Amino acid sequence: MKKAISKNKFYYFFIALLFTISLHANAEDSIAIIPKPLSMQIQAGHFVLSNGTAITASSSNSDFKESIRWFIDKIATSTGYHLSTNKSSKSSISLLLNKQADTSLHDEGYTLKVTPSSITITANKAAGLFYGLQTVLQLLPPSIEGTTAMQNVQWTIPCADIKDVPRFGWRGLMLDVSRHFFTKQEVEAYIDQMARYKFNTLHLHLADDQGWRIQIKSLPQLTQVGAWRVKRTGRWGTFMPALAGEPTTDGGFYTQSDMKEIIKYAQDRFITILPEIDVPAHSLALIASYPNLSCTQLPYSVNAGGRGYERNDNALCIGNDSTFTMLDKIFTEIAALFPNPYIHVGGDEAYKGFWDACPKCQKRMANEHLKNVDELQSYFVKRVEKIVESKGKKLIGWDEILEGGLAPNATVMSWRGMSGGIAAAKMGHHVVMTPWDYCYLDLYQAEPTSEPPTYGLCRLSDSYNYEPVPDSIDEKLILGGQGNLWTESVPTLRHAEYMTWPRGIALAEVYWSSKANKNWNDFTTRLEKQFPRLDAANVKYSTSMYNAVFTPARIKNSDFGVTLTTEVKGLDIYYTFDNTNPDNFSQKFTGKPIQFPVGATYLNVITYRDGKPIGEQINITKEVLSQRLDEKHHVY
Ligand code: ACM
Ligand code: ZN
């Protein structure tokens, strides 16, 4: 009998051990935090979030009062639980601000400890506590991101020890609200999406040729005229200009009180709004409102998305002092409205031909001993920097502000590759890196044949494999980087989401995680576990990482061959040349380039994983592939 009991005991112990090991393995399997924390140990056991769980804070610091309110709301929405703030609760999430700063955590780092009975987050500043709470959400099942309360979900969080600190202090996304206007609620939805991945800067491109989007109380025409254009639908760039007398019904703007709400909404999520007023070019909405400000003084309408004005008469006259009086008024109100220490003044892509032909600009050049129009632009930016600094702000601009000489304290946002950023850093200036080929979220993210029309190419793996600090540049001068979403071809929030995610998730990891922690295969495994979270949150995203990539190459003395790959490892690729839909009974790509049989015009391809289709079917013509043979860079 005794012997039997002991045998049973051993049996139960063994089963319990297996169960614990498998729970632990499952827990590790389900951990998919992005951006990847600096260090993380997962332990056996888990914390269960319940209606009795409390969230408590070590002080009543108002900076994270809002975080607590936000977390309680978030949990209530998807679980139906109402977390208390009762300190004597048996199950609690405690937020502790370090009394004595842990210097290794800097301003935004945190530690997170999960045991079966408690979750403890410590940080030096409120931002770190907020990021710790974001990580807690990522440790919960995906339905935590749901928009209605789910029953029958075990809200477990694996026991863990995490220490996490961002690599860069500037982790941004840019949203162009000029080319298409996004409402306050839409911008706030975008902010929520950014906060999930620990971004801290939302750069709003508030003014361009297609719309002025921020109320300036002393200049009402800017929004009465500049915020509105004629309505056109279809493919951007092909639209008809405004007809005589046609009503301008398309557009919108943020009142200053709307913007204060957006700023507060973002602040509560530890995101700062960087305002951009793009001058001296890209200024047609301003010029349409105040035509005396251009060199030609011609009357224009706000551009509706057509090819625009033949010679791009969209630049301010630098010879006209009214330009600077106007900018002083604008930047006075912008500086008072936005708490961000920087004002972005654009500076990109100026067509300088009108300055060459303008008597006022020529006079300015003579008086100021400026040798050419590049120096005239540099004069402009230096003078604008003085205005911006007189309002207590720092100037940041696109890398064209280097041309003709950089303003003394300017920060450079490098977009035409890294070279502008490198040049600025070599002169000791701060830099925010946003090179287009890694960071432009308006570019194609997959085979253009199957994507909505745009231009260029920036795949998810390009964004992920991007390193923002060039060799031989002091990392301290690189403040960080952004992903930039220009919205010419992005008319809705759903499409903005599709273009942003998951490339924005890759960039979140580039800017937050340590270089040593980056690993593409590990990232895609974690990313796949983010998809159900985005589904639960009703956020649209692209799954193009599963699609086939077509690489045509010449074969000696012959035609050309096509290599098929996928960004994600481990997929099977099937194809046909006979105009039928491929499946896993079709030819499987083996790695050897394939050639079009004589007479075949289409290559149709689909990807599978574990016997199930996973990528989109892409049908591509021989003609399209052959046109790409000699292209170095695809500009579609
Ligand atoms: C830019 O893309 N023109 C900054
Ligand atoms: Zn002029």
XYZ file of C-alpha atoms and ligand atoms in Angstrom:
641
model
C 0.000 0.000 0.000
C 2.722 2.361 1.069
C 4.650 1.521 -2.045
C 1.579 2.169 -4.219
C 1.070 5.617 -2.691
C 4.634 6.573 -3.301
C 4.396 5.365 -6.906
C 1.253 7.462 -7.332
C 2.966 10.416 -5.748
C 5.791 10.115 -8.202
C 3.284 9.854 -11.038
C 1.402 12.980 -9.939
C 4.628 14.859 -9.380
C 5.763 13.899 -12.856
C 2.449 14.990 -14.457
C 2.555 18.268 -12.500
C 6.119 18.853 -13.661
C 5.180 18.222 -17.285
C 2.194 20.546 -16.906
C 4.373 23.294 -15.436
C 7.006 22.864 -18.127
C 4.355 22.993 -20.847
C 2.673 26.067 -19.294
C 6.066 27.722 -19.125
C 6.817 26.790 -22.735
C 3.393 28.063 -23.796
C 3.972 31.254 -21.869
C 7.323 31.784 -23.594
C 5.709 30.974 -26.907
C 3.060 33.573 -26.402
C 5.493 36.340 -25.446
C 5.770 38.571 -28.440
C 6.619 41.989 -27.126
C 7.429 44.633 -29.722
C 9.598 46.596 -29.447
C 11.766 43.899 -27.915
C 12.689 44.741 -24.311
C 16.309 45.171 -23.313
C 16.226 42.067 -21.126
C 13.522 39.633 -20.203
C 13.273 36.422 -18.212
C 10.047 34.454 -18.292
C 9.350 32.257 -15.283
C 6.917 29.489 -14.487
C 3.536 30.568 -13.176
C 1.310 33.435 -14.001
C -0.656 36.347 -12.644
C -4.387 36.282 -13.302
C -6.095 39.594 -13.935
C -9.533 39.564 -12.339
C -12.305 41.872 -11.287
C -10.595 42.052 -7.891
C -7.246 43.264 -9.251
C -6.206 46.730 -8.122
C -3.891 49.259 -9.710
C -2.024 51.390 -7.236
C 0.617 54.089 -7.388
C 3.380 55.109 -5.008
C 2.392 58.747 -5.203
C -0.406 60.831 -6.580
C 1.849 62.310 -9.247
C -0.529 63.828 -11.755
C 1.723 62.750 -14.642
C 0.615 59.173 -14.300
C -2.849 59.675 -12.852
C -3.974 59.793 -16.464
C -2.058 56.599 -17.236
C -3.970 54.847 -14.470
C -7.273 56.174 -15.767
C -6.303 55.109 -19.304
C -5.337 51.598 -18.113
C -8.527 51.152 -16.079
C -10.603 52.188 -19.132
C -8.651 49.913 -21.445
C -9.089 46.905 -19.142
C -12.787 47.667 -18.621
C -13.406 47.851 -22.377
C -12.058 44.422 -23.237
C -12.558 42.451 -20.000
C -15.534 44.137 -18.355
C -13.476 44.285 -15.116
C -13.319 47.474 -13.119
C -9.911 47.616 -11.485
C -9.969 49.296 -8.084
C -7.276 51.524 -6.654
C -7.573 49.789 -3.286
C -4.094 49.371 -1.798
C -5.103 46.381 0.358
C -6.192 44.257 -2.587
C -4.625 40.751 -2.721
C -3.901 41.029 -6.421
C -2.363 44.250 -7.576
C -0.490 46.131 -10.257
C 1.778 48.620 -8.481
C 3.382 51.604 -10.136
C 6.435 52.827 -8.267
C 8.354 55.981 -9.080
C 11.944 55.555 -7.954
C 12.689 57.924 -5.079
C 16.310 57.776 -6.053
C 16.737 57.636 -9.809
C 18.083 54.401 -11.290
C 20.321 56.094 -13.836
C 20.349 53.044 -16.078
C 16.624 53.556 -16.733
C 17.019 57.168 -17.920
C 13.727 59.026 -18.483
C 11.678 56.410 -20.291
C 12.913 53.024 -19.046
C 11.129 50.746 -16.608
C 11.393 47.457 -14.802
C 8.479 45.055 -14.701
C 8.163 42.132 -12.333
C 5.253 39.724 -12.593
C 4.632 37.171 -9.828
C 1.484 35.088 -9.296
C 0.108 37.703 -6.892
C 1.488 41.023 -8.086
C 2.805 43.084 -10.931
C 5.301 45.792 -10.069
C 6.483 48.467 -12.472
C 9.248 50.845 -11.435
C 10.573 53.837 -13.342
C 12.266 57.176 -12.795
C 9.570 59.074 -14.637
C 5.896 58.656 -15.425
C 6.692 57.819 -19.072
C 8.464 54.636 -17.963
C 5.459 53.541 -15.913
C 3.234 54.069 -18.963
C 5.552 51.983 -21.145
C 5.538 49.295 -18.456
C 1.730 49.237 -18.641
C 1.926 48.929 -22.436
C 4.158 45.890 -21.941
C 1.650 44.423 -19.471
C -1.016 44.723 -22.197
C 1.249 42.880 -24.622
C 1.688 40.093 -22.048
C -2.093 39.629 -21.853
C -4.023 37.616 -24.490
C -4.767 39.447 -27.790
C -8.429 40.014 -26.905
C -7.216 42.614 -24.404
C -7.127 44.918 -27.443
C -10.802 44.210 -28.169
C -13.396 46.916 -28.417
C -16.068 45.037 -26.441
C -15.884 43.016 -23.212
C -15.061 39.353 -23.804
C -16.336 36.586 -21.533
C -14.567 33.264 -21.053
C -11.041 34.548 -21.544
C -8.375 33.632 -18.989
C -6.638 36.990 -18.528
C -3.265 35.533 -17.578
C 0.098 37.239 -17.585
C 3.202 35.035 -17.435
C 5.553 35.587 -14.527
C 8.440 37.635 -15.813
C 11.305 39.940 -14.989
C 11.802 42.680 -17.551
C 14.147 45.627 -17.770
C 13.565 47.921 -20.670
C 15.100 51.168 -21.888
C 14.750 52.819 -25.310
C 17.773 53.273 -27.550
C 16.649 56.703 -28.836
C 14.730 59.563 -27.234
C 13.019 60.583 -30.499
C 10.778 57.824 -31.836
C 8.347 59.310 -34.258
C 5.815 58.910 -36.966
C 4.848 61.723 -39.318
C 1.276 62.078 -40.524
C 0.641 64.397 -43.464
C -2.729 65.970 -42.658
C -2.450 68.459 -45.534
C -2.725 66.219 -48.594
C -5.652 64.559 -46.891
C -7.285 65.904 -43.789
C -7.737 63.540 -40.856
C -10.254 64.482 -38.193
C -9.381 65.002 -34.532
C -10.848 61.572 -33.725
C -8.812 59.961 -36.496
C -5.592 61.585 -35.288
C -6.394 60.366 -31.775
C -6.966 56.843 -33.081
C -3.545 57.034 -34.782
C -2.029 58.215 -31.481
C -3.467 55.172 -29.690
C -1.921 52.935 -32.313
C 1.466 54.629 -31.909
C 1.355 54.410 -28.127
C 1.027 50.623 -28.335
C 4.554 50.485 -29.806
C 6.078 53.116 -27.522
C 6.446 55.908 -30.070
C 6.784 59.293 -28.388
C 6.555 61.843 -31.236
C 3.772 62.537 -33.709
C 4.966 64.959 -36.369
C 1.955 66.619 -38.026
C 2.622 68.062 -41.481
C 0.104 70.875 -41.054
C 0.606 72.952 -44.186
C 1.318 72.200 -47.824
C 0.028 73.068 -51.292
C -3.127 71.040 -50.709
C -4.315 72.460 -47.408
C -3.626 74.630 -44.353
C -4.773 72.712 -41.297
C -4.294 74.779 -38.164
C -6.254 77.801 -37.039
C -4.128 80.934 -36.735
C -6.405 83.413 -34.988
C -4.644 86.517 -36.270
C -4.814 85.228 -39.887
C -8.342 83.887 -40.418
C -8.006 83.583 -44.199
C -5.503 80.788 -43.742
C -8.320 78.480 -42.713
C -11.216 80.243 -44.461
C -9.432 79.857 -47.806
C -6.350 77.691 -47.307
C -8.068 74.729 -45.654
C -10.431 74.046 -48.548
C -10.131 72.751 -52.070
C -12.400 71.344 -54.738
C -13.373 67.720 -54.262
C -11.729 65.139 -56.485
C -11.714 61.342 -56.173
C -9.543 58.812 -57.945
C -5.824 58.662 -58.538
C -3.865 61.536 -57.021
C -1.793 63.495 -59.514
C -4.360 63.165 -62.294
C -7.013 65.474 -60.876
C -8.468 68.427 -62.731
C -7.678 71.828 -61.222
C -10.545 73.886 -59.789
C -13.051 75.131 -62.342
C -14.076 78.793 -62.248
C -16.490 79.338 -59.347
C -16.397 75.686 -58.258
C -17.116 75.400 -54.513
C -14.238 74.299 -52.309
C -15.895 71.702 -50.129
C -13.044 69.291 -49.417
C -10.685 69.720 -46.486
C -10.861 70.902 -42.923
C -8.661 72.233 -40.176
C -8.071 71.963 -36.458
C -9.229 74.863 -34.346
C -6.742 75.732 -31.632
C -9.091 74.174 -29.110
C -9.245 70.945 -31.200
C -5.474 70.946 -31.284
C -5.247 71.459 -27.517
C -7.392 68.354 -27.122
C -5.149 66.382 -29.496
C -2.054 67.598 -27.645
C -3.540 66.570 -24.286
C -4.696 63.208 -25.672
C -1.180 62.596 -26.962
C 0.464 63.852 -23.753
C -1.602 61.393 -21.718
C 0.034 58.701 -23.855
C 3.510 60.265 -23.553
C 3.496 61.424 -27.156
C 4.487 64.949 -28.089
C 3.093 66.639 -31.192
C 5.711 68.200 -33.462
C 4.045 70.865 -35.641
C 5.351 71.431 -39.160
C 4.598 74.540 -41.193
C 6.371 73.842 -44.489
C 8.019 77.021 -45.890
C 9.316 78.652 -48.051
C 7.998 76.181 -50.696
C 5.056 73.754 -50.443
C 3.203 76.942 -49.474
C 0.400 77.157 -51.995
C -2.369 76.999 -49.366
C -0.752 79.998 -47.658
C -0.293 81.774 -50.999
C -3.894 81.019 -52.069
C -4.967 82.738 -48.832
C -2.555 85.679 -49.106
C -1.480 86.013 -52.793
C 0.796 88.985 -52.092
C 3.285 86.570 -50.480
C 4.586 84.909 -53.644
C 7.013 86.454 -56.092
C 4.443 86.415 -58.912
C 1.494 87.461 -56.706
C -0.737 85.440 -59.049
C -4.090 84.263 -57.703
C -4.230 80.509 -57.043
C -6.620 77.985 -55.562
C -5.525 75.377 -53.063
C -4.203 72.445 -55.104
C -6.713 69.602 -55.335
C -4.222 66.866 -56.170
C -3.550 67.640 -59.807
C -0.159 68.065 -61.370
C -0.348 71.520 -59.937
C 1.273 74.576 -61.342
C 3.692 74.064 -64.097
C 6.694 75.699 -62.558
C 5.646 75.051 -58.969
C 4.869 78.634 -58.069
C 4.405 77.603 -54.461
C 7.283 79.412 -52.719
C 7.151 82.528 -50.584
C 8.892 85.671 -51.810
C 11.997 86.100 -49.682
C 12.474 89.695 -50.825
C 9.141 90.717 -49.350
C 9.246 91.716 -45.662
C 5.530 90.845 -45.373
C 6.584 87.200 -45.642
C 8.512 87.476 -42.377
C 5.780 89.529 -40.673
C 3.317 86.795 -41.610
C 5.623 84.009 -40.397
C 6.164 85.844 -37.113
C 2.406 85.859 -36.531
C 2.101 82.184 -37.465
C 5.006 81.023 -35.320
C 3.855 83.143 -32.368
C 0.610 81.179 -32.257
C 2.215 77.828 -33.095
C 4.780 78.302 -30.313
C 2.073 79.193 -27.803
C -0.083 76.216 -28.791
C 2.390 73.329 -29.004
C 4.518 72.380 -25.972
C 7.081 70.560 -28.149
C 10.442 72.379 -27.892
C 10.806 72.244 -31.695
C 8.970 73.819 -34.604
C 9.479 72.084 -37.952
C 9.717 74.677 -40.734
C 9.944 72.294 -43.693
C 12.400 73.799 -46.157
C 12.208 70.959 -48.681
C 11.950 70.857 -52.442
C 11.869 74.575 -53.200
C 11.710 75.476 -56.874
C 13.944 78.542 -56.823
C 13.293 79.826 -60.359
C 10.815 82.497 -59.297
C 13.341 83.944 -56.832
C 15.821 84.257 -59.706
C 13.296 86.298 -61.688
C 11.876 88.407 -58.840
C 13.126 92.004 -58.416
C 12.440 91.917 -54.661
C 14.335 88.656 -54.206
C 17.187 89.976 -56.351
C 17.336 93.145 -54.248
C 17.464 91.058 -51.093
C 20.324 89.031 -52.538
C 22.234 92.184 -53.448
C 21.680 93.824 -50.057
C 22.627 90.692 -48.129
C 25.560 89.792 -50.448
C 24.025 86.424 -51.306
C 25.706 84.732 -54.236
C 22.877 82.518 -55.411
C 19.357 81.340 -54.649
C 20.651 78.559 -52.386
C 22.138 81.259 -50.204
C 18.825 83.111 -50.440
C 17.034 80.046 -49.043
C 19.690 79.790 -46.334
C 19.102 83.502 -45.495
C 15.394 82.687 -45.222
C 15.914 79.722 -42.880
C 18.378 81.639 -40.697
C 15.888 84.495 -40.395
C 13.064 82.063 -39.612
C 15.295 80.420 -36.997
C 15.596 83.796 -35.259
C 11.799 84.132 -35.297
C 11.327 80.595 -33.951
C 13.975 81.117 -31.252
C 12.401 84.442 -30.257
C 9.319 82.377 -29.325
C 11.433 80.063 -27.153
C 11.546 77.203 -29.673
C 14.212 75.309 -31.614
C 14.147 74.975 -35.385
C 14.103 71.661 -37.216
C 13.851 71.321 -40.997
C 14.245 68.852 -43.874
C 17.816 68.323 -45.089
C 17.535 70.948 -47.865
C 18.123 73.528 -45.125
C 21.793 72.555 -45.453
C 21.904 74.122 -48.933
C 23.554 77.528 -48.923
C 24.601 77.121 -45.267
C 22.886 75.648 -42.211
C 21.237 77.924 -39.625
C 23.362 78.062 -36.461
C 21.269 75.879 -34.145
C 19.150 73.942 -36.605
C 18.323 70.271 -36.213
C 18.190 68.406 -39.515
C 15.582 65.828 -40.472
C 17.410 63.754 -43.059
C 15.078 62.344 -45.722
C 17.043 62.181 -49.007
C 19.027 59.263 -47.639
C 21.406 59.601 -44.701
C 23.883 61.997 -46.316
C 22.204 65.211 -45.137
C 22.115 63.832 -41.623
C 25.774 62.827 -41.821
C 26.799 66.282 -43.078
C 24.810 67.986 -40.313
C 26.183 65.691 -37.601
C 29.735 66.320 -38.830
C 29.072 70.009 -38.175
C 27.901 69.107 -34.658
C 24.174 69.537 -35.341
C 21.473 67.253 -34.049
C 19.804 64.956 -36.550
C 16.568 63.023 -36.820
C 16.949 60.255 -39.381
C 14.103 59.508 -41.787
C 15.789 58.295 -45.021
C 13.050 57.685 -47.575
C 14.136 54.208 -48.623
C 13.724 52.838 -45.084
C 11.280 55.203 -43.427
C 8.761 56.452 -46.002
C 5.501 54.728 -45.253
C 3.823 56.092 -48.383
C 5.988 53.883 -50.636
C 5.005 50.462 -51.954
C 5.603 47.836 -49.286
C 5.288 44.848 -51.620
C 5.063 43.849 -55.274
C 3.478 46.972 -56.855
C 1.364 44.869 -59.218
C -0.860 43.917 -56.301
C -0.773 47.123 -54.237
C -2.687 50.421 -54.426
C -0.755 52.796 -56.712
C 2.043 54.835 -55.201
C 5.766 55.015 -55.960
C 9.185 53.714 -54.823
C 9.616 50.652 -52.656
C 10.242 50.153 -48.954
C 9.590 46.635 -47.755
C 8.999 45.665 -44.139
C 12.449 44.073 -44.062
C 13.998 47.321 -45.367
C 12.435 49.231 -42.483
C 13.474 46.565 -39.981
C 17.052 46.229 -41.178
C 17.638 49.961 -41.111
C 20.369 51.270 -38.784
C 19.882 54.968 -37.947
C 23.431 55.676 -36.783
C 25.922 55.802 -39.665
C 29.478 54.598 -39.074
C 31.774 57.237 -37.647
C 28.934 59.460 -36.450
C 28.563 60.171 -32.747
C 25.350 58.402 -31.705
C 24.581 61.239 -29.287
C 23.946 63.578 -32.230
C 21.337 61.239 -33.701
C 18.267 62.041 -31.653
C 16.390 59.172 -33.245
C 14.137 58.771 -36.225
C 10.694 58.547 -37.672
C 8.509 56.792 -40.176
C 6.857 59.346 -42.461
C 3.419 58.889 -43.956
C 2.772 61.300 -46.809
C -0.862 61.062 -47.716
C -1.244 62.036 -51.369
C -2.553 58.522 -52.051
C -3.919 57.967 -48.564
C -7.448 59.364 -48.425
C -8.732 57.424 -45.394
C -7.592 56.407 -41.924
C -8.013 52.726 -42.866
C -5.499 53.164 -45.664
C -3.210 55.189 -43.392
C -3.226 52.192 -41.057
C -2.531 49.781 -43.908
C 0.475 51.830 -44.986
C 1.754 52.373 -41.429
C 1.496 48.869 -40.011
C 3.508 46.758 -39.827
C 6.366 48.932 -41.162
C 5.754 51.297 -38.259
C 6.084 48.335 -35.896
C 9.466 47.503 -37.444
C 10.585 51.111 -37.003
C 9.330 51.110 -33.413
C 11.808 48.303 -32.751
C 14.579 50.076 -34.701
C 14.225 53.173 -32.512
C 13.501 51.492 -29.179
C 15.372 48.185 -29.004
C 19.084 47.710 -28.573
C 21.017 46.907 -31.723
C 22.079 43.588 -30.194
C 18.445 42.554 -29.694
C 17.454 42.971 -33.319
C 16.830 39.807 -35.296
C 14.619 39.605 -38.388
C 13.373 36.022 -37.917
C 12.645 36.594 -34.259
C 10.890 39.857 -35.181
C 8.579 38.260 -37.751
C 7.660 35.506 -35.294
C 6.712 38.157 -32.745
C 5.021 40.298 -35.373
C 2.678 37.473 -36.325
C 1.487 37.478 -32.734
C 0.753 41.184 -33.000
C -1.645 40.641 -35.900
C -4.474 39.174 -33.769
C -4.043 42.167 -31.435
C -4.475 44.576 -34.318
C -7.461 42.511 -35.513
C -9.017 42.767 -32.060
C -8.442 46.529 -32.093
C -9.930 46.880 -35.618
C -6.651 48.291 -36.915
C -5.835 47.573 -40.541
C -2.383 46.332 -41.513
C -0.577 44.763 -44.419
C 0.400 41.083 -44.518
C 2.681 41.621 -47.499
C 5.586 39.948 -45.705
C 3.996 36.641 -46.756
C 3.825 37.584 -50.441
C 6.217 36.496 -53.138
C 9.081 38.809 -54.095
C 9.996 38.629 -57.800
C 13.608 39.152 -58.802
C 14.214 38.975 -62.560
C 17.799 38.583 -63.802
C 19.362 38.043 -67.195
C 20.625 34.571 -68.007
C 23.615 34.443 -70.362
C 22.764 33.910 -74.053
C 19.205 33.498 -73.150
C 16.170 35.294 -71.940
C 15.771 36.045 -68.260
C 15.014 34.030 -65.170
C 12.943 34.927 -62.160
C 13.840 34.113 -58.587
C 10.986 33.938 -56.110
C 11.529 34.617 -52.438
C 9.510 35.765 -49.450
C 10.455 38.148 -46.690
C 9.308 35.644 -44.051
C 11.350 32.454 -43.828
C 9.922 28.983 -44.285
C 7.125 29.514 -46.812
C 6.460 27.341 -49.877
C 6.052 29.147 -53.178
C 3.900 27.707 -55.988
C 3.542 29.051 -59.490
C 1.905 28.599 -62.883
C 2.659 29.953 -66.365
C -0.629 28.772 -67.928
C -2.922 31.524 -66.657
C -4.445 29.311 -63.951
C -4.581 29.981 -60.230
C -1.661 28.248 -58.523
C -2.080 26.155 -55.378
C -0.016 23.574 -53.529
C -0.542 21.078 -56.354
C 1.203 23.427 -58.794
C 4.945 23.674 -59.496
C 6.884 24.447 -56.344
C 9.700 26.962 -56.581
C 12.939 25.212 -55.680
C 15.391 28.087 -55.603
C 16.527 27.778 -59.209
C 15.450 30.767 -61.359
C 12.421 29.943 -63.511
C 11.920 31.007 -67.115
C 8.793 31.865 -69.070
C 8.011 29.005 -71.504
C 7.700 30.157 -75.118
C 4.388 31.939 -75.576
C 3.664 32.328 -71.838
C 2.905 35.876 -70.719
C 1.815 35.512 -67.085
C 3.565 34.185 -64.001
C 1.009 33.558 -61.233
C 2.380 32.903 -57.767
C 1.029 32.065 -54.330
C 2.698 31.212 -51.018
C 1.757 28.508 -48.520
C 2.761 27.569 -45.026
C 2.084 24.136 -43.546
C -0.180 23.272 -46.457
C -2.337 26.408 -46.177
C -2.276 29.493 -48.401
C -0.792 32.453 -46.562
C 0.265 35.138 -49.056
C -1.802 36.887 -51.691
C -1.846 35.451 -55.198
C 0.139 37.739 -57.469
C -0.218 37.599 -61.262
C 2.592 39.386 -63.032
C 3.376 39.729 -66.712
C 6.582 38.875 -68.520
C 6.573 42.418 -69.877
C 6.525 44.033 -66.439
C 9.331 41.788 -65.187
C 11.478 42.343 -68.265
C 11.131 46.113 -67.882
C 12.720 45.810 -64.454
C 15.812 43.976 -65.672
C 17.993 47.034 -66.029
C 16.558 49.143 -63.229
C 18.884 49.763 -60.309
C 16.155 51.254 -58.132
C 12.514 50.607 -58.706
C 10.638 53.859 -59.100
C 7.291 52.605 -60.250
C 9.969 65.363 -48.307
O 9.728 64.165 -48.475
N 9.756 66.222 -49.291
C 10.493 65.862 -47.074
Zn 10.490 87.262 -54.641
